[in-house]
PDB file of C-alpha atoms in Angstrom:
ATOM      1  CA  MET Z  11      99.496  70.303  74.303  1.00 74.00           C
ATOM      2  CA  PRO Z  12     100.695  67.471  75.948  1.00 81.00           C
ATOM      3  CA  LEU Z  13     102.013  67.697  79.279  1.00 80.00           C
ATOM      4  CA  ASN Z  14     105.539  66.538  79.353  1.00 84.00           C
ATOM      5  CA  GLU Z  15     106.969  66.825  82.915  1.00 83.00           C
ATOM      6  CA  ILE Z  16     105.618  67.715  86.507  1.00 81.00           C
ATOM      7  CA  MET Z  17     108.078  69.492  88.836  1.00 81.00           C
ATOM      8  CA  ALA Z  18     107.415  69.443  92.554  1.00 82.00           C
ATOM      9  CA  GLY Z  19     109.327  72.320  94.421  1.00 82.00           C
ATOM     10  CA  GLN Z  20     108.947  74.727  97.130  1.00 83.00           C
ATOM     11  CA  HIS Z  21     109.993  78.158  97.470  1.00 81.00           C
ATOM     12  CA  PHE Z  22     110.142  80.322 100.536  1.00 84.00           C
ATOM     13  CA  THR Z  23     109.963  84.067 100.483  1.00 87.00           C
ATOM     14  CA  GLU Z  24     112.357  85.949 102.288  1.00 85.00           C
ATOM     15  CA  PRO Z  25     111.927  89.334 104.076  1.00 83.00           C
ATOM     16  CA  PRO Z  26     114.193  92.084 102.540  1.00 83.00           C
ATOM     17  CA  PRO Z  27     117.607  92.227 104.249  1.00 86.00           C
ATOM     18  CA  ARG Z  28     117.948  94.383 107.311  1.00 89.00           C
ATOM     19  CA  TYR Z  29     119.647  97.755 106.785  1.00 90.00           C
ATOM     20  CA  GLY Z  30     123.351  98.053 107.262  1.00 91.00           C
ATOM     21  CA  GLU Z  31     125.200 101.280 107.434  1.00 91.00           C
ATOM     22  CA  ALA Z  32     125.509 101.778 103.820  1.00 91.00           C
ATOM     23  CA  SER Z  33     122.297 100.822 102.838  1.00 91.00           C
ATOM     24  CA  LEU Z  34     120.639 103.132 105.565  1.00 89.00           C
ATOM     25  CA  VAL Z  35     122.597 106.004 104.196  1.00 90.00           C
ATOM     26  CA  LYS Z  36     121.445 105.166 100.495  1.00 90.00           C
ATOM     27  CA  SER Z  37     117.927 105.021 101.755  1.00 87.00           C
ATOM     28  CA  LEU Z  38     118.432 108.324 103.500  1.00 83.00           C
ATOM     29  CA  GLU Z  39     119.905 109.657 100.292  1.00 85.00           C
ATOM     30  CA  GLU Z  40     116.896 108.436  98.155  1.00 84.00           C
ATOM     31  CA  HIS Z  41     114.364 109.980 100.626  1.00 77.00           C
ATOM     32  CA  GLY Z  42     116.123 113.440 100.713  1.00 76.00           C
ATOM     33  CA  ILE Z  43     116.857 112.925 104.583  1.00 76.00           C
ATOM     34  CA  GLY Z  44     119.836 114.541 105.922  1.00 76.00           C
ATOM     35  CA  ARG Z  45     123.026 115.499 104.353  1.00 80.00           C
ATOM     36  CA  PRO Z  46     126.438 113.468 103.692  1.00 84.00           C
ATOM     37  CA  SER Z  47     127.456 115.709 107.038  1.00 84.00           C
ATOM     38  CA  THR Z  48     124.790 114.425 109.106  1.00 84.00           C
ATOM     39  CA  TYR Z  49     124.539 110.644 108.160  1.00 86.00           C
ATOM     40  CA  ALA Z  50     126.883 109.554 111.078  1.00 88.00           C
ATOM     41  CA  SER Z  51     125.221 111.591 113.352  1.00 87.00           C
ATOM     42  CA  ILE Z  52     121.756 109.986 112.566  1.00 86.00           C
ATOM     43  CA  ILE Z  53     123.110 106.472 112.746  1.00 89.00           C
ATOM     44  CA  SER Z  54     124.909 107.417 116.247  1.00 90.00           C
ATOM     45  CA  THR Z  55     121.712 108.901 117.573  1.00 88.00           C
ATOM     46  CA  LEU Z  56     119.744 105.643 116.544  1.00 88.00           C
ATOM     47  CA  GLN Z  57     122.440 103.747 118.364  1.00 91.00           C
ATOM     48  CA  ASN Z  58     122.553 105.996 121.426  1.00 91.00           C
ATOM     49  CA  ARG Z  59     119.031 105.930 122.023  1.00 88.00           C
ATOM     50  CA  GLU Z  60     118.661 102.327 121.926  1.00 86.00           C
ATOM     51  CA  TYR Z  61     116.247 102.206 119.181  1.00 88.00           C
ATOM     52  CA  VAL Z  62     118.690  99.685 117.188  1.00 91.00           C
ATOM     53  CA  THR Z  63     121.887  97.656 117.892  1.00 92.00           C
ATOM     54  CA  LEU Z  64     124.191  96.713 115.453  1.00 91.00           C
ATOM     55  CA  ASP Z  65     124.962  93.105 115.174  1.00 90.00           C
ATOM     56  CA  ASN Z  66     127.236  91.445 112.616  1.00 90.00           C
ATOM     57  CA  LYS Z  67     126.917  94.661 110.259  1.00 90.00           C
ATOM     58  CA  ARG Z  68     123.279  94.883 110.365  1.00 92.00           C
ATOM     59  CA  PHE Z  69     120.756  97.059 112.467  1.00 92.00           C
ATOM     60  CA  TYR Z  70     118.423  95.094 114.422  1.00 91.00           C
ATOM     61  CA  PRO Z  71     115.539  97.087 116.493  1.00 90.00           C
ATOM     62  CA  THR Z  72     115.259  97.014 120.099  1.00 88.00           C
ATOM     63  CA  ASP Z  73     112.311  97.057 122.240  1.00 83.00           C
ATOM     64  CA  VAL Z  74     112.227 100.653 122.777  1.00 83.00           C
ATOM     65  CA  GLY Z  75     112.621 101.056 118.644  1.00 86.00           C
ATOM     66  CA  ARG Z  76     110.070  98.593 118.057  1.00 84.00           C
ATOM     67  CA  ILE Z  77     107.602 100.749 120.371  1.00 81.00           C
ATOM     68  CA  VAL Z  78     108.626 104.100 118.897  1.00 81.00           C
ATOM     69  CA  ASN Z  79     107.967 102.661 115.437  1.00 82.00           C
ATOM     70  CA  LYS Z  80     104.741 101.135 116.386  1.00 80.00           C
ATOM     71  CA  PHE Z  81     103.595 104.760 117.900  1.00 79.00           C
ATOM     72  CA  LEU Z  82     104.494 106.602 114.702  1.00 78.00           C
ATOM     73  CA  THR Z  83     103.141 104.291 112.221  1.00 79.00           C
ATOM     74  CA  GLU Z  84      99.698 103.750 114.143  1.00 77.00           C
ATOM     75  CA  HIS Z  85      99.246 107.094 115.492  1.00 74.00           C
ATOM     76  CA  LEU Z  86     101.211 109.701 113.403  1.00 73.00           C
ATOM     77  CA  PRO Z  87     101.080 108.122 109.893  1.00 71.00           C
ATOM     78  CA  ASN Z  88     100.809 111.517 108.057  1.00 70.00           C
ATOM     79  CA  THR Z  89     103.896 112.975 109.720  1.00 70.00           C
ATOM     80  CA  SER Z  90     106.464 111.719 106.941  1.00 63.00           C
ATOM     81  CA  ILE Z  91     104.326 113.134 104.287  1.00 65.00           C
ATOM     82  CA  MET Z  92     103.644 116.507 106.116  1.00 67.00           C
ATOM     83  CA  ILE Z  93     107.659 116.705 106.576  1.00 69.00           C
ATOM     84  CA  LEU Z  94     108.494 115.930 102.983  1.00 62.00           C
ATOM     85  CA  ARG Z  95     105.953 118.487 101.928  1.00 66.00           C
ATOM     86  CA  LEU Z  96     108.037 121.061 104.105  1.00 67.00           C
ATOM     87  CA  ILE Z  97     111.006 119.972 102.748  1.00 65.00           C
ATOM     88  CA  TRP Z  98     109.605 120.403  99.132  1.00 62.00           C
ATOM     89  CA  LYS Z  99     108.395 123.742  99.933  1.00 62.00           C
ATOM     90  CA  MET Z 100     111.701 124.930 101.480  1.00 61.00           C
ATOM     91  CA  ASN Z 101     113.536 123.893  98.560  1.00 60.00           C
ATOM     92  CA  TRP Z 102     110.792 125.911  96.206  1.00 58.00           C
ATOM     93  CA  MET Z 103     111.203 128.888  98.702  1.00 57.00           C
ATOM     94  CA  ARG Z 104     114.885 129.408  97.556  1.00 56.00           C
ATOM     95  CA  SER Z 105     113.767 129.846  93.662  1.00 53.00           C
ATOM     96  CA  PRO Z 106     112.693 133.263  92.493  1.00 55.00           C
ATOM     97  CA  GLY Z 107     109.192 134.181  93.671  1.00 59.00           C
ATOM     98  CA  GLY Z 108     109.049 131.609  96.513  1.00 56.00           C
ATOM     99  CA  LYS Z 109     107.261 131.909  99.980  1.00 58.00           C
ATOM    100  CA  ARG Z 110     108.950 133.192 102.603  1.00 65.00           C
ATOM    101  CA  LEU Z 111     110.307 130.733 105.225  1.00 64.00           C
ATOM    102  CA  ASP Z 112     107.962 131.905 107.922  1.00 66.00           C
ATOM    103  CA  SER Z 113     105.176 131.341 106.090  1.00 71.00           C
ATOM    104  CA  ILE Z 114     106.002 127.859 104.838  1.00 68.00           C
ATOM    105  CA  MET Z 115     106.600 126.768 108.599  1.00 71.00           C
ATOM    106  CA  HIS Z 116     103.315 128.247 109.645  1.00 74.00           C
ATOM    107  CA  GLU Z 117     101.402 125.970 107.064  1.00 74.00           C
ATOM    108  CA  PHE Z 118     103.498 123.104 108.568  1.00 72.00           C
ATOM    109  CA  TRP Z 119     103.214 124.042 112.306  1.00 78.00           C
ATOM    110  CA  LYS Z 120      99.455 124.433 112.653  1.00 81.00           C
ATOM    111  CA  PRO Z 121      98.198 121.159 111.396  1.00 79.00           C
ATOM    112  CA  PHE Z 122     101.224 119.485 113.028  1.00 78.00           C
ATOM    113  CA  LYS Z 123     100.825 121.023 116.276  1.00 83.00           C
ATOM    114  CA  SER Z 124      96.990 120.345 116.359  1.00 84.00           C
ATOM    115  CA  MET Z 125      97.673 116.361 115.615  1.00 80.00           C
ATOM    116  CA  ILE Z 126     100.374 116.163 118.395  1.00 81.00           C
ATOM    117  CA  GLN Z 127      97.868 118.014 120.914  1.00 85.00           C
ATOM    118  CA  GLU Z 128      94.935 115.507 119.865  1.00 85.00           C
ATOM    119  CA  LYS Z 129      97.318 112.527 120.175  1.00 79.00           C
ATOM    120  CA  ASP Z 130      98.647 113.694 123.518  1.00 81.00           C
ATOM    121  CA  ALA Z 131      95.120 113.727 124.900  1.00 84.00           C
ATOM    122  CA  SER Z 132      93.605 110.629 123.242  1.00 82.00           C
ATOM    123  CA  VAL Z 133      96.777 108.262 123.363  1.00 76.00           C
ATOM    124  CA  GLN Z 134      97.597 106.639 126.646  1.00 76.00           C
ATOM    125  CA  ARG Z 135     101.226 105.017 127.567  1.00 74.00           C
ATOM    126  CA  LYS Z 136      99.637 101.600 127.846  1.00 72.00           C
ATOM    127  CA  ASP Z 137      98.331 101.978 124.166  1.00 71.00           C
ATOM    128  CA  VAL Z 138     101.910 101.897 122.660  1.00 72.00           C
ATOM    129  CA  THR Z 139     104.036  99.940 125.438  1.00 74.00           C
ATOM    130  CA  GLN Z 140     101.355  96.985 125.933  1.00 79.00           C
ATOM    131  CA  GLU Z 141     100.228  94.485 123.260  1.00 81.00           C
ATOM    132  CA  ALA Z 142      97.078  92.482 124.206  1.00 82.00           C
ATOM    133  CA  ILE Z 143      97.225  88.713 123.729  1.00 86.00           C
ATOM    134  CA  ASP Z 144      94.390  85.910 123.907  1.00 87.00           C
ATOM    135  CA  GLU Z 145      95.009  84.784 127.537  1.00 87.00           C
ATOM    136  CA  LYS Z 146      93.628  85.187 130.748  1.00 91.00           C
ATOM    137  CA  CYS Z 147      95.353  85.961 134.068  1.00 89.00           C
ATOM    138  CA  PRO Z 148      95.492  82.461 136.094  1.00 90.00           C
ATOM    139  CA  GLU Z 149      95.217  84.663 139.443  1.00 88.00           C
ATOM    140  CA  CYS Z 150      92.349  87.016 138.673  1.00 89.00           C
ATOM    141  CA  GLY Z 151      91.006  86.145 135.143  1.00 87.00           C
ATOM    142  CA  SER Z 152      91.688  89.602 133.771  1.00 87.00           C
ATOM    143  CA  PRO Z 153      93.424  89.623 129.972  1.00 88.00           C
ATOM    144  CA  LEU Z 154      97.366  89.383 129.880  1.00 89.00           C
ATOM    145  CA  SER Z 155      99.336  91.359 127.803  1.00 87.00           C
ATOM    146  CA  ILE Z 156     103.010  91.729 126.506  1.00 86.00           C
ATOM    147  CA  ARG Z 157     104.677  94.624 128.307  1.00 85.00           C
ATOM    148  CA  LEU Z 158     107.830  96.197 128.412  1.00 78.00           C
ATOM    149  CA  GLY Z 159     109.795  96.649 131.626  1.00 77.00           C
ATOM    150  CA  ARG Z 160     113.333  97.563 132.606  1.00 75.00           C
ATOM    151  CA  ASN Z 161     114.561  93.954 131.654  1.00 75.00           C
ATOM    152  CA  GLY Z 162     113.037  93.739 128.502  1.00 77.00           C
ATOM    153  CA  ARG Z 163     109.624  92.508 127.373  1.00 82.00           C
ATOM    154  CA  PHE Z 164     107.367  90.266 129.379  1.00 87.00           C
ATOM    155  CA  ILE Z 165     103.783  89.171 130.041  1.00 89.00           C
ATOM    156  CA  GLY Z 166     101.771  90.588 132.900  1.00 88.00           C
ATOM    157  CA  CYS Z 167      98.064  91.019 134.035  1.00 88.00           C
ATOM    158  CA  THR Z 168      96.430  94.181 132.610  1.00 85.00           C
ATOM    159  CA  ASN Z 169      94.817  94.506 136.146  1.00 84.00           C
ATOM    160  CA  TYR Z 170      98.167  95.880 137.577  1.00 84.00           C
ATOM    161  CA  PRO Z 171      98.645  97.027 140.477  1.00 85.00           C
ATOM    162  CA  GLU Z 172      95.725  95.237 141.705  1.00 89.00           C
ATOM    163  CA  CYS Z 173      97.241  91.860 140.243  1.00 88.00           C
ATOM    164  CA  SER Z 174     100.956  91.545 140.241  1.00 86.00           C
ATOM    165  CA  TYR Z 175     101.118  88.300 138.035  1.00 89.00           C
ATOM    166  CA  THR Z 176     104.194  88.190 135.515  1.00 88.00           C
ATOM    167  CA  ARG Z 177     105.959  85.909 133.928  1.00 88.00           C
ATOM    168  CA  ASN Z 178     108.880  85.724 131.146  1.00 85.00           C
ATOM    169  CA  LEU Z 179     107.831  86.129 127.712  1.00 79.00           C
ATOM    170  CA  ASN Z 180     109.365  82.650 126.644  1.00 74.00           C
ATOM    171  CA  ASP Z 181     107.963  80.626 129.577  1.00 60.00           C
ATOM    172  CA  ASP Z 182     104.913  78.345 128.938  1.00 51.00           C
ATOM    173  CA  ASN Z 183     101.581  79.496 130.262  1.00 46.00           C
ATOM    174  CA  SER Z 184     102.198  78.229 133.480  1.00 42.00           C
ATOM    175  CA  ALA Z 185     103.256  80.604 136.280  1.00 40.00           C
ATOM    176  CA  SER Z 186     106.698  80.106 137.784  1.00 39.00           C
ATOM    177  CA  ASP Z 187     107.360  79.172 141.210  1.00 39.00           C
ATOM    178  CA  GLU Z 188     108.147  82.745 142.462  1.00 37.00           C
ATOM    179  CA  PRO Z 189     107.000  85.476 139.750  1.00 36.00           C
ATOM    180  CA  LYS Z 190     109.245  88.162 139.109  1.00 34.00           C
ATOM    181  CA  LEU Z 191     107.950  91.557 139.167  1.00 33.00           C
ATOM    182  CA  TRP Z 192     109.123  94.545 137.358  1.00 33.00           C
ATOM    183  CA  LYS Z 193     108.098  98.051 137.289  1.00 31.00           C
ATOM    184  CA  VAL Z 194     106.270  98.945 133.848  1.00 33.00           C
ATOM    185  CA  GLU Z 195     107.867 102.074 132.289  1.00 36.00           C
ATOM    186  CA  SER Z 196     107.188 103.910 129.519  1.00 37.00           C
ATOM    187  CA  ALA Z 197     110.119 103.732 126.503  1.00 36.00           C
ATOM    188  CA  LEU Z 198     108.506 106.875 125.368  1.00 37.00           C
ATOM    189  CA  ASN Z 199     109.774 109.149 128.201  1.00 39.00           C
ATOM    190  CA  ALA Z 200     113.174 107.419 127.990  1.00 40.00           C
ATOM    191  CA  ASN Z 201     114.525 109.451 124.858  1.00 38.00           C
ATOM    192  CA  ARG Z 202     112.898 108.994 121.321  1.00 37.00           C
ATOM    193  CA  LEU Z 203     112.911 110.844 118.252  1.00 34.00           C
TER     194      LEU Z 203
END
């Protein structure tokens, strides 16, 4: 078979579009989460707790939202599966011959509680609120990390409070003349899911 033509072209893949209010409601419906009377309160809770902001009719995650998402996906990945099983069992309970609600809740709560206790004992705040980067502190030589403070994300020394080096996340590698100091706070204690 002879070659007639070669066409050079470039194609860029694009991420899926961000959720808007309507697409979020549709996704909640598809996953069996909530009911029409609760969709507005779910969306307002996401915004009131500052997990997301609504800009140009699209939701964008905030720093706090990213941290919560990171914690849930890295440390509690099976939670959504457990909750979906609970919902399925509760629906099954309504059928004749179904289990009692207290029995279903006990089946869910016992492994869920032990998982939460284990994570509470093993996961430290810095595991979720700090992200290591491949850079050393110019003042003490300790590793630097991206941290979350009152004024948003910044780069700071992991040897805090002994070393107080910080810089804005968007600065280059050189320290500013007067580095700003922020108290690192946990977004997890602020108000999460």
